[in-house]
Amino acid sequence: MRYYLFSLFLFAISSLSAQELLTGKVTSASSGLALMGITIKHLESGAACSTDKAGNFKLQIPSTSGTLSVTSVGYKSQTMSIAHINIDKSIEIRLSEESNDLEEVVINSPKKRRYRNKNNPTVDFIRKVIERRDENNALKSSDQVFSEYEKLSMSLGILNEKTADSRLLKKFSFLKAGLDTVKLPGRSLIPIYMNEKLGARTISPNQSSAYILTGENQSRVDQFIDEDGIDEYLNKIYGLSDVYENDVAIGNRRFLSPIATLGPSFYKYYTMDTISDTSTKQLKIRFVPRNPQDALFSGYLYIDLDGSYALRKAELTLSESTNINWVKSLQMDFDYGKNKDNKYFLNRSVAKIDLGLFQKGMNLFGEKVMIRSIGEPAHVDVLPFTDHQMATAKNDTKVNWDLMRPEKLSTLESNAFRNIDSLKNSRSFRNLMSVGSIITSGYIGKGWVEIGPILSFYSFNPVEGSRFKFGGNTTDKFSKRLVLEGYGAYGSKDQKFKYNLGAIYSLNGESVYKYPVSSISVRTTRDIRVPGQDLNFLDNDNFLLSFRRGRNDRMIYYHKTQVELHHEFDNHLSFKFGLKKETMNPAGLLIFPSNEDGTSLDKISTAAITGNFRWAPGEKIYQGKRFRRIINTGKPVFSISGEVGMKGVLAGDYSYQRFVFTANKRFFMSQLGFSDVLFESGIQFGKVPYPLMMIHRANQTYAYQANSFNLMNTMEFMSDRYSSLQLQHGFNGFILNKVPLLKKLDLREWLSLKVLYGHINTENRLNNGRRVGPSSSGTMPALFGLNRGPYVEGSIGLGNIFKVLRIDVVRRFTYQDNPMVSKWGIRAKIGIDF
């Protein structure tokens, strides 16, 4: 952990008096956050005081001479001459933390002993807190209904010494009136987002949560980019956290709670004080990580001394040394109240996150406050919403916010509503946000039509040569219920024109992208693809995916027309039903197998009914304007898809039935990171040529793909029944954070293992043979079945390189004698995460 010792701001004496009032604030030198309970003492007179929760203090001193002492356990003591302090101004004192390797002081002993859990009264006390944790937790006993108020503010932070030269403040001078220079020491904050919500939340013992929004009031500048998507992203970062749980969630990371079952194995605990000025006496306990390099909290616990061993308050901090990307510092405060059954519930929490995006430049500071009380809120024209529909009640004028707020807004929060509205009315700012929208979405356009995605305008492959593509779709200005989309593409080598034309119509009156979706779509496509890659989750014509290894000259021209009904329910159950007709022709060096009478097969026609059921209980999503990403909360996701081919219907040539089941889940393991598990199994009935078989998803790009086999060649294996298991574990730096020098790089370790079993029945084996496509030499390489055991590959990787890059070394363990395969490979992946 890095510690910084900041020099004190010393000022000249402006006046003398017999009795003076000294005011100031004490903050952490490493995080800049306020410190509570710091002792300020005038050594000559003995006058002393302590800082409050905001770090502020007031001390009456007899004269402007003498020495001031600043002390606290866990922080380096400081002394200063009062003669060099300007009494007329509030002073700022910054304390540096002591090393976390503190040793427990044993009473009545002149020596210090090595910290141990055994025979440690503080640890024995904490173990009783842990034993009674679930018993004291109101959420573990029965359904709890709360009136809930929350507010979230986001601000840009500029170093105080750079505000005079800030181009942003010069361009938008009205922002200067709303600057806050107190909340984050050393920086001036410019509000860019303010959101208030009032509602009722029901939480069940199984941790499922239902929410009813009764009012929302907000002012923000991100509407130009992706308003609803930003909402979901902020909900991910500032989600519901509770120290009474085994893990405290921050984004998609899980940090071990100081009162978790394994807490004493990872934390050190020190008894600090007995608090007597509360309704029930409390024991104040400081906790720090046993290993400073572990991603763990430091802070204070306040435990009731009435025999309940209940946690009443917790103050948690994380520093930038804990391997959380972009987070310079984090502070979370939790206050717990009692219900009528003497069970404890979280009635107030505050989360402050300083995102140090640039070392010496602008940062992003956010603060979320959540306040709960037992029972439903006062009736305010209650409107029921799911978590994904809450954004529809913006700026609800039916709520008297001055009356309904349980606490007043701060100066920064009050200024947010005025200044943000002024900012949005600025033409230059709107132009700036339009550029930001292009960068984040990949689409260009403000009117009825937008053009994109930009990265697919040019790509290349061995069959088409240079591929030029141009496309786009209509926007909400054209219609909120109807979206028309399409593209045209041309290959310089095959000199063929491709196209896609589609229409999606919303059946519920909402946008076709807004959750929950209810729509019907019609689409016709004439294009090219690699067999077996039609289930890929990436656009194959993305320029960055044009760089591939091995052979890529065997493809299929296809013409597909499809009608599909898509419906999603609020409980995250969804289904799709469709009808498709498709014609396929070989492309490049690919050939189709011969007919049974020996004639050449140059075309395959199918007609099929398609369907898919998906269930994702407890799922959270990042819903953008035209795309969706899953926020992984550790809940399982199940799906089953089917396709039934109909011979003789719409000129279909084959009868077949195909069904695929998938299940995936993330398992959070606190300090050990998390594991992603994906199970997939499929079966197909019917005698069909190999392009209609289940050709396994291979990856011949240099990008690491989590759901593909990264050392398998395209069209290498096929099956008519198979099962696969893919395991991936991320350690979040648990190992490398303990290695000297390497720990400063904030690297993260990855391991993966992928296993695939498959089978081909006799009639399809005879129908397709083992040789199904030509090589450049004119021989016929095999499209293999998995009859010699499973296909197995694994990888070991380093992530978080420059905070965005992951590199994996991949190893193939089986079927190494197949033609043109590699035993080893290097794959890279770019992504941004905490």
Tab-separated table of N, CA and C in Angstrom, residues 374-492:
chain	number	residue	atom	x	y	z
A	374	ILE	N	-38.960	1.358	8.322
A	374	ILE	CA	-39.902	0.243	8.283
A	374	ILE	C	-41.241	0.705	7.733
A	375	GLY	N	-41.827	-0.113	6.835
A	375	GLY	CA	-43.154	0.172	6.312
A	375	GLY	C	-43.110	0.871	4.978
A	376	GLU	N	-44.248	0.900	4.299
A	376	GLU	CA	-44.345	1.538	3.000
A	376	GLU	C	-44.371	3.051	3.146
A	377	PRO	N	-43.926	3.783	2.098
A	377	PRO	CA	-43.937	5.244	2.162
A	377	PRO	C	-45.346	5.791	2.084
A	378	ALA	N	-45.467	7.075	2.417
A	378	ALA	CA	-46.768	7.736	2.298
A	378	ALA	C	-47.251	7.656	0.862
A	379	HIS	N	-48.561	7.564	0.674
A	379	HIS	CA	-49.137	7.370	-0.656
A	379	HIS	C	-48.855	8.584	-1.541
A	380	VAL	N	-48.162	8.331	-2.674
A	380	VAL	CA	-47.865	9.416	-3.603
A	380	VAL	C	-48.130	8.912	-5.014
A	381	ASP	N	-49.399	8.614	-5.314
A	381	ASP	CA	-49.758	8.113	-6.640
A	381	ASP	C	-48.822	6.972	-7.048
A	382	VAL	N	-48.887	5.870	-6.303
A	382	VAL	CA	-47.938	4.776	-6.461
A	382	VAL	C	-48.009	4.192	-7.866
A	383	LEU	N	-46.832	4.063	-8.485
A	383	LEU	CA	-46.709	3.468	-9.803
A	383	LEU	C	-45.794	2.257	-9.703
A	384	PRO	N	-46.251	1.051	-10.045
A	384	PRO	CA	-45.378	-0.126	-9.927
A	384	PRO	C	-44.403	-0.214	-11.102
A	385	PHE	N	-43.157	-0.505	-10.794
A	385	PHE	CA	-42.146	-0.671	-11.817
A	385	PHE	C	-41.224	-1.816	-11.437
A	386	THR	N	-40.678	-2.456	-12.472
A	386	THR	CA	-39.588	-3.385	-12.235
A	386	THR	C	-38.303	-2.574	-12.161
A	387	ASP	N	-37.205	-3.244	-11.800
A	387	ASP	CA	-35.926	-2.536	-11.710
A	387	ASP	C	-35.538	-1.915	-13.039
A	388	HIS	N	-36.006	-2.509	-14.153
A	388	HIS	CA	-35.605	-2.013	-15.459
A	388	HIS	C	-36.584	-0.976	-16.000
A	389	GLN	N	-37.676	-0.726	-15.311
A	389	GLN	CA	-38.648	0.242	-15.778
A	389	GLN	C	-38.619	1.521	-14.962
A	390	MET	N	-37.751	1.600	-13.962
A	390	MET	CA	-37.771	2.747	-13.073
A	390	MET	C	-37.447	4.044	-13.804
A	391	ALA	N	-36.751	3.946	-14.935
A	391	ALA	CA	-36.354	5.160	-15.631
A	391	ALA	C	-37.526	5.862	-16.312
A	392	THR	N	-38.722	5.280	-16.302
A	392	THR	CA	-39.855	5.899	-16.986
A	392	THR	C	-40.536	6.960	-16.151
A	393	ALA	N	-40.142	7.157	-14.917
A	393	ALA	CA	-40.811	8.122	-14.044
A	393	ALA	C	-39.900	9.304	-13.738
A	394	LYS	N	-39.263	9.875	-14.774
A	394	LYS	CA	-38.311	10.954	-14.575
A	394	LYS	C	-39.019	12.220	-14.098
A	395	ASN	N	-38.357	12.948	-13.193
A	395	ASN	CA	-38.804	14.264	-12.752
A	395	ASN	C	-40.284	14.281	-12.394
A	396	ASP	N	-40.657	13.409	-11.496
A	396	ASP	CA	-42.051	13.261	-11.084
A	396	ASP	C	-42.491	14.493	-10.287
A	397	THR	N	-43.371	15.297	-10.888
A	397	THR	CA	-43.817	16.528	-10.231
A	397	THR	C	-44.901	16.273	-9.202
A	398	LYS	N	-45.366	15.017	-9.086
A	398	LYS	CA	-46.411	14.719	-8.111
A	398	LYS	C	-45.852	14.626	-6.695
A	399	VAL	N	-44.536	14.541	-6.569
A	399	VAL	CA	-43.913	14.379	-5.263
A	399	VAL	C	-43.408	15.734	-4.774
A	400	ASN	N	-43.777	16.083	-3.565
A	400	ASN	CA	-43.217	17.270	-2.923
A	400	ASN	C	-41.895	16.861	-2.290
A	401	TRP	N	-40.818	17.073	-3.028
A	401	TRP	CA	-39.533	16.557	-2.590
A	401	TRP	C	-39.038	17.229	-1.326
A	402	ASP	N	-39.332	18.507	-1.143
A	402	ASP	CA	-38.910	19.177	0.090
A	402	ASP	C	-39.551	18.538	1.315
A	403	LEU	N	-40.763	17.998	1.128
A	403	LEU	CA	-41.465	17.363	2.232
A	403	LEU	C	-41.067	15.901	2.399
A	404	MET	N	-40.835	15.207	1.293
A	404	MET	CA	-40.609	13.763	1.344
A	404	MET	C	-39.154	13.385	1.629
A	405	ARG	N	-38.214	14.281	1.347
A	405	ARG	CA	-36.818	13.933	1.616
A	405	ARG	C	-36.587	13.751	3.110
A	406	PRO	N	-35.951	12.657	3.513
A	406	PRO	CA	-35.644	12.486	4.943
A	406	PRO	C	-34.484	13.355	5.407
A	407	GLU	N	-33.712	13.920	4.472
A	407	GLU	CA	-32.648	14.843	4.830
A	407	GLU	C	-32.471	15.845	3.702
A	408	LYS	N	-32.005	17.023	4.041
A	408	LYS	CA	-31.851	18.091	3.056
A	408	LYS	C	-30.711	17.792	2.094
A	409	LEU	N	-30.823	18.389	0.905
A	409	LEU	CA	-29.752	18.276	-0.067
A	409	LEU	C	-28.578	19.150	0.367
A	410	SER	N	-27.374	18.706	0.017
A	410	SER	CA	-26.194	19.515	0.269
A	410	SER	C	-26.134	20.650	-0.749
A	411	THR	N	-25.219	21.566	-0.545
A	411	THR	CA	-25.058	22.673	-1.483
A	411	THR	C	-24.714	22.168	-2.874
A	412	LEU	N	-23.821	21.163	-2.941
A	412	LEU	CA	-23.445	20.587	-4.232
A	412	LEU	C	-24.649	19.976	-4.927
A	413	GLU	N	-25.459	19.245	-4.187
A	413	GLU	CA	-26.616	18.588	-4.778
A	413	GLU	C	-27.667	19.599	-5.229
A	414	SER	N	-27.850	20.673	-4.453
A	414	SER	CA	-28.809	21.707	-4.840
A	414	SER	C	-28.365	22.423	-6.103
A	415	ASN	N	-27.065	22.696	-6.198
A	415	ASN	CA	-26.546	23.373	-7.388
A	415	ASN	C	-26.652	22.507	-8.633
A	416	ALA	N	-26.674	21.184	-8.431
A	416	ALA	CA	-26.695	20.281	-9.570
A	416	ALA	C	-27.900	20.534	-10.463
A	417	PHE	N	-29.078	20.696	-9.869
A	417	PHE	CA	-30.286	20.856	-10.670
A	417	PHE	C	-30.219	22.124	-11.529
A	418	ARG	N	-29.685	23.202	-10.961
A	418	ARG	CA	-29.621	24.456	-11.700
A	418	ARG	C	-28.524	24.426	-12.766
A	419	ASN	N	-27.329	24.007	-12.377
A	419	ASN	CA	-26.197	24.084	-13.294
A	419	ASN	C	-26.283	23.083	-14.436
A	420	ILE	N	-26.806	21.881	-14.153
A	420	ILE	CA	-26.892	20.876	-15.205
A	420	ILE	C	-27.883	21.308	-16.281
A	421	ASP	N	-28.993	21.898	-15.880
A	421	ASP	CA	-29.954	22.388	-16.865
A	421	ASP	C	-29.325	23.464	-17.745
A	422	SER	N	-28.513	24.335	-17.155
A	422	SER	CA	-27.831	25.368	-17.940
A	422	SER	C	-26.842	24.737	-18.912
A	423	LEU	N	-26.177	23.703	-18.469
A	423	LEU	CA	-25.188	23.028	-19.317
A	423	LEU	C	-25.853	22.376	-20.525
A	424	LYS	N	-26.997	21.745	-20.309
A	424	LYS	CA	-27.688	21.066	-21.406
A	424	LYS	C	-28.219	22.043	-22.451
A	425	ASN	N	-28.432	23.299	-22.068
A	425	ASN	CA	-28.934	24.291	-23.007
A	425	ASN	C	-27.824	24.925	-23.842
A	426	SER	N	-26.590	24.558	-23.566
A	426	SER	CA	-25.454	25.099	-24.313
A	426	SER	C	-25.260	24.324	-25.613
A	427	ARG	N	-25.199	25.033	-26.731
A	427	ARG	CA	-25.030	24.379	-28.028
A	427	ARG	C	-23.684	23.675	-28.122
A	428	SER	N	-22.613	24.324	-27.663
A	428	SER	CA	-21.296	23.708	-27.756
A	428	SER	C	-21.228	22.427	-26.938
A	429	PHE	N	-21.932	22.405	-25.798
A	429	PHE	CA	-21.935	21.180	-24.995
A	429	PHE	C	-22.703	20.071	-25.707
A	430	ARG	N	-23.822	20.413	-26.332
A	430	ARG	CA	-24.577	19.391	-27.065
A	430	ARG	C	-23.750	18.813	-28.211
A	431	ASN	N	-22.967	19.645	-28.873
A	431	ASN	CA	-22.100	19.140	-29.948
A	431	ASN	C	-21.036	18.209	-29.393
A	432	LEU	N	-20.494	18.558	-28.228
A	432	LEU	CA	-19.490	17.704	-27.593
A	432	LEU	C	-20.072	16.348	-27.231
A	433	MET	N	-21.290	16.337	-26.703
A	433	MET	CA	-21.921	15.086	-26.334
A	433	MET	C	-22.282	14.256	-27.561
A	434	SER	N	-22.558	14.895	-28.675
A	434	SER	CA	-22.846	14.156	-29.908
A	434	SER	C	-21.624	13.377	-30.361
A	435	VAL	N	-20.439	13.996	-30.225
A	435	VAL	CA	-19.201	13.292	-30.558
A	435	VAL	C	-19.012	12.104	-29.617
A	436	GLY	N	-19.312	12.318	-28.338
A	436	GLY	CA	-19.220	11.217	-27.379
A	436	GLY	C	-20.156	10.085	-27.713
A	437	SER	N	-21.336	10.407	-28.225
A	437	SER	CA	-22.298	9.377	-28.608
A	437	SER	C	-21.779	8.528	-29.750
A	438	ILE	N	-21.110	9.152	-30.711
A	438	ILE	CA	-20.548	8.407	-31.839
A	438	ILE	C	-19.474	7.443	-31.358
A	439	ILE	N	-18.627	7.907	-30.428
A	439	ILE	CA	-17.535	7.068	-29.935
A	439	ILE	C	-18.065	5.875	-29.165
A	440	THR	N	-19.071	6.090	-28.318
A	440	THR	CA	-19.564	5.003	-27.468
A	440	THR	C	-20.485	4.039	-28.197
A	441	SER	N	-21.221	4.518	-29.200
A	441	SER	CA	-22.195	3.652	-29.864
A	441	SER	C	-21.712	3.103	-31.195
A	442	GLY	N	-20.806	3.842	-31.865
A	442	GLY	CA	-20.375	3.417	-33.183
A	442	GLY	C	-21.323	3.821	-34.288
A	443	TYR	N	-22.327	4.647	-33.975
A	443	TYR	CA	-23.310	5.088	-34.965
A	443	TYR	C	-23.252	6.594	-35.136
A	444	ILE	N	-23.538	7.048	-36.368
A	444	ILE	CA	-23.542	8.463	-36.702
A	444	ILE	C	-24.945	8.860	-37.136
A	445	GLY	N	-25.436	9.988	-36.627
A	445	GLY	CA	-26.735	10.485	-37.084
A	445	GLY	C	-27.564	11.025	-35.952
A	446	LYS	N	-28.330	12.090	-36.232
A	446	LYS	CA	-29.193	12.707	-35.242
A	446	LYS	C	-30.657	12.708	-35.664
A	447	GLY	N	-30.941	12.415	-36.939
A	447	GLY	CA	-32.293	12.543	-37.451
A	447	GLY	C	-33.064	11.243	-37.428
A	448	TRP	N	-33.779	10.980	-38.499
A	448	TRP	CA	-34.608	9.775	-38.590
A	448	TRP	C	-33.777	8.507	-38.742
A	449	VAL	N	-32.554	8.658	-39.280
A	449	VAL	CA	-31.722	7.492	-39.591
A	449	VAL	C	-30.339	7.702	-38.984
A	450	GLU	N	-29.753	6.629	-38.458
A	450	GLU	CA	-28.362	6.667	-38.018
A	450	GLU	C	-27.585	5.596	-38.763
A	451	ILE	N	-26.316	5.897	-39.037
A	451	ILE	CA	-25.471	5.039	-39.866
A	451	ILE	C	-24.445	4.337	-38.988
A	452	GLY	N	-24.236	3.047	-39.253
A	452	GLY	CA	-23.242	2.305	-38.481
A	452	GLY	C	-23.528	0.804	-38.536
A	453	PRO	N	-22.798	0.014	-37.763
A	453	PRO	CA	-21.653	0.417	-36.930
A	453	PRO	C	-20.408	0.685	-37.761
A	454	ILE	N	-19.627	1.672	-37.337
A	454	ILE	CA	-18.515	2.159	-38.127
A	454	ILE	C	-17.460	1.080	-38.349
A	455	LEU	N	-17.179	0.256	-37.308
A	455	LEU	CA	-16.113	-0.738	-37.418
A	455	LEU	C	-16.415	-1.850	-38.420
A	456	SER	N	-17.645	-1.937	-38.920
A	456	SER	CA	-17.972	-2.974	-39.900
A	456	SER	C	-18.002	-2.436	-41.325
A	457	PHE	N	-17.655	-1.161	-41.530
A	457	PHE	CA	-17.691	-0.593	-42.877
A	457	PHE	C	-16.650	-1.241	-43.784
A	458	TYR	N	-15.546	-1.703	-43.196
A	458	TYR	CA	-14.530	-2.377	-43.993
A	458	TYR	C	-13.979	-3.566	-43.227
A	459	SER	N	-13.874	-4.700	-43.895
A	459	SER	CA	-13.226	-5.890	-43.350
A	459	SER	C	-12.697	-6.693	-44.530
A	460	PHE	N	-12.094	-7.836	-44.242
A	460	PHE	CA	-11.558	-8.647	-45.340
A	460	PHE	C	-11.520	-10.103	-44.931
A	461	ASN	N	-11.591	-10.996	-45.937
A	461	ASN	CA	-11.463	-12.433	-45.743
A	461	ASN	C	-11.027	-13.053	-47.058
A	462	PRO	N	-10.520	-14.312	-47.040
A	462	PRO	CA	-9.970	-14.906	-48.263
A	462	PRO	C	-10.980	-15.097	-49.388
A	463	VAL	N	-12.255	-15.226	-49.098
A	463	VAL	CA	-13.254	-15.474	-50.136
A	463	VAL	C	-13.735	-14.171	-50.764
A	464	GLU	N	-14.071	-13.191	-49.938
A	464	GLU	CA	-14.579	-11.930	-50.470
A	464	GLU	C	-13.478	-10.946	-50.838
A	465	GLY	N	-12.278	-11.144	-50.305
A	465	GLY	CA	-11.257	-10.132	-50.456
A	465	GLY	C	-11.584	-8.968	-49.541
A	466	SER	N	-11.487	-7.766	-50.056
A	466	SER	CA	-11.904	-6.586	-49.293
A	466	SER	C	-13.425	-6.514	-49.296
A	467	ARG	N	-13.995	-6.400	-48.110
A	467	ARG	CA	-15.460	-6.339	-47.959
A	467	ARG	C	-15.844	-4.925	-47.534
A	468	PHE	N	-16.664	-4.293	-48.363
A	468	PHE	CA	-17.150	-2.958	-48.081
A	468	PHE	C	-18.633	-3.046	-47.705
A	469	LYS	N	-18.973	-2.410	-46.600
A	469	LYS	CA	-20.329	-2.539	-46.072
A	469	LYS	C	-20.829	-1.174	-45.619
A	470	PHE	N	-22.104	-0.933	-45.857
A	470	PHE	CA	-22.714	0.328	-45.435
A	470	PHE	C	-24.132	0.029	-44.974
A	471	GLY	N	-24.452	0.492	-43.761
A	471	GLY	CA	-25.784	0.188	-43.233
A	471	GLY	C	-26.207	1.150	-42.149
A	472	GLY	N	-27.368	0.898	-41.598
A	472	GLY	CA	-27.887	1.736	-40.535
A	472	GLY	C	-29.293	1.331	-40.159
A	473	ASN	N	-29.954	2.168	-39.382
A	473	ASN	CA	-31.318	1.875	-38.943
A	473	ASN	C	-32.038	3.178	-38.610
A	474	THR	N	-33.340	3.086	-38.500
A	474	THR	CA	-34.130	4.255	-38.132
A	474	THR	C	-34.035	4.487	-36.630
A	475	THR	N	-34.383	5.691	-36.202
A	475	THR	CA	-34.297	6.079	-34.799
A	475	THR	C	-35.690	6.340	-34.233
A	476	ASP	N	-35.722	6.749	-32.964
A	476	ASP	CA	-36.995	7.065	-32.320
A	476	ASP	C	-37.693	8.247	-32.972
A	477	LYS	N	-36.924	9.122	-33.646
A	477	LYS	CA	-37.549	10.248	-34.325
A	477	LYS	C	-38.398	9.786	-35.508
A	478	PHE	N	-38.029	8.669	-36.080
A	478	PHE	CA	-38.842	8.086	-37.147
A	478	PHE	C	-40.054	7.383	-36.550
A	479	SER	N	-39.809	6.492	-35.583
A	479	SER	CA	-40.882	5.790	-34.892
A	479	SER	C	-40.296	5.087	-33.687
A	480	LYS	N	-41.005	5.141	-32.558
A	480	LYS	CA	-40.572	4.414	-31.368
A	480	LYS	C	-40.975	2.949	-31.417
A	481	ARG	N	-41.986	2.654	-32.195
A	481	ARG	CA	-42.493	1.272	-32.230
A	481	ARG	C	-41.972	0.472	-33.412
A	482	LEU	N	-41.540	1.142	-34.468
A	482	LEU	CA	-41.087	0.457	-35.675
A	482	LEU	C	-39.646	0.833	-35.970
A	483	VAL	N	-38.799	-0.187	-36.153
A	483	VAL	CA	-37.405	0.027	-36.529
A	483	VAL	C	-37.155	-0.668	-37.856
A	484	LEU	N	-36.647	0.087	-38.809
A	484	LEU	CA	-36.216	-0.460	-40.093
A	484	LEU	C	-34.699	-0.456	-40.111
A	485	GLU	N	-34.105	-1.545	-40.502
A	485	GLU	CA	-32.641	-1.631	-40.493
A	485	GLU	C	-32.165	-2.455	-41.665
A	486	GLY	N	-30.920	-2.273	-42.016
A	486	GLY	CA	-30.376	-3.034	-43.123
A	486	GLY	C	-28.972	-2.601	-43.469
A	487	TYR	N	-28.377	-3.330	-44.421
A	487	TYR	CA	-27.055	-2.971	-44.912
A	487	TYR	C	-26.875	-3.564	-46.299
A	488	GLY	N	-25.893	-3.041	-46.984
A	488	GLY	CA	-25.437	-3.594	-48.247
A	488	GLY	C	-23.945	-3.811	-48.167
A	489	ALA	N	-23.452	-4.903	-48.769
A	489	ALA	CA	-22.030	-5.220	-48.707
A	489	ALA	C	-21.575	-5.756	-50.060
A	490	TYR	N	-20.281	-5.536	-50.349
A	490	TYR	CA	-19.731	-5.988	-51.635
A	490	TYR	C	-18.315	-6.481	-51.425
A	491	GLY	N	-17.987	-7.655	-52.027
A	491	GLY	CA	-16.651	-8.220	-51.946
A	491	GLY	C	-15.879	-7.970	-53.221
A	492	SER	N	-14.667	-7.436	-53.070
A	492	SER	CA	-13.872	-7.110	-54.262
A	492	SER	C	-13.368	-8.352	-54.986
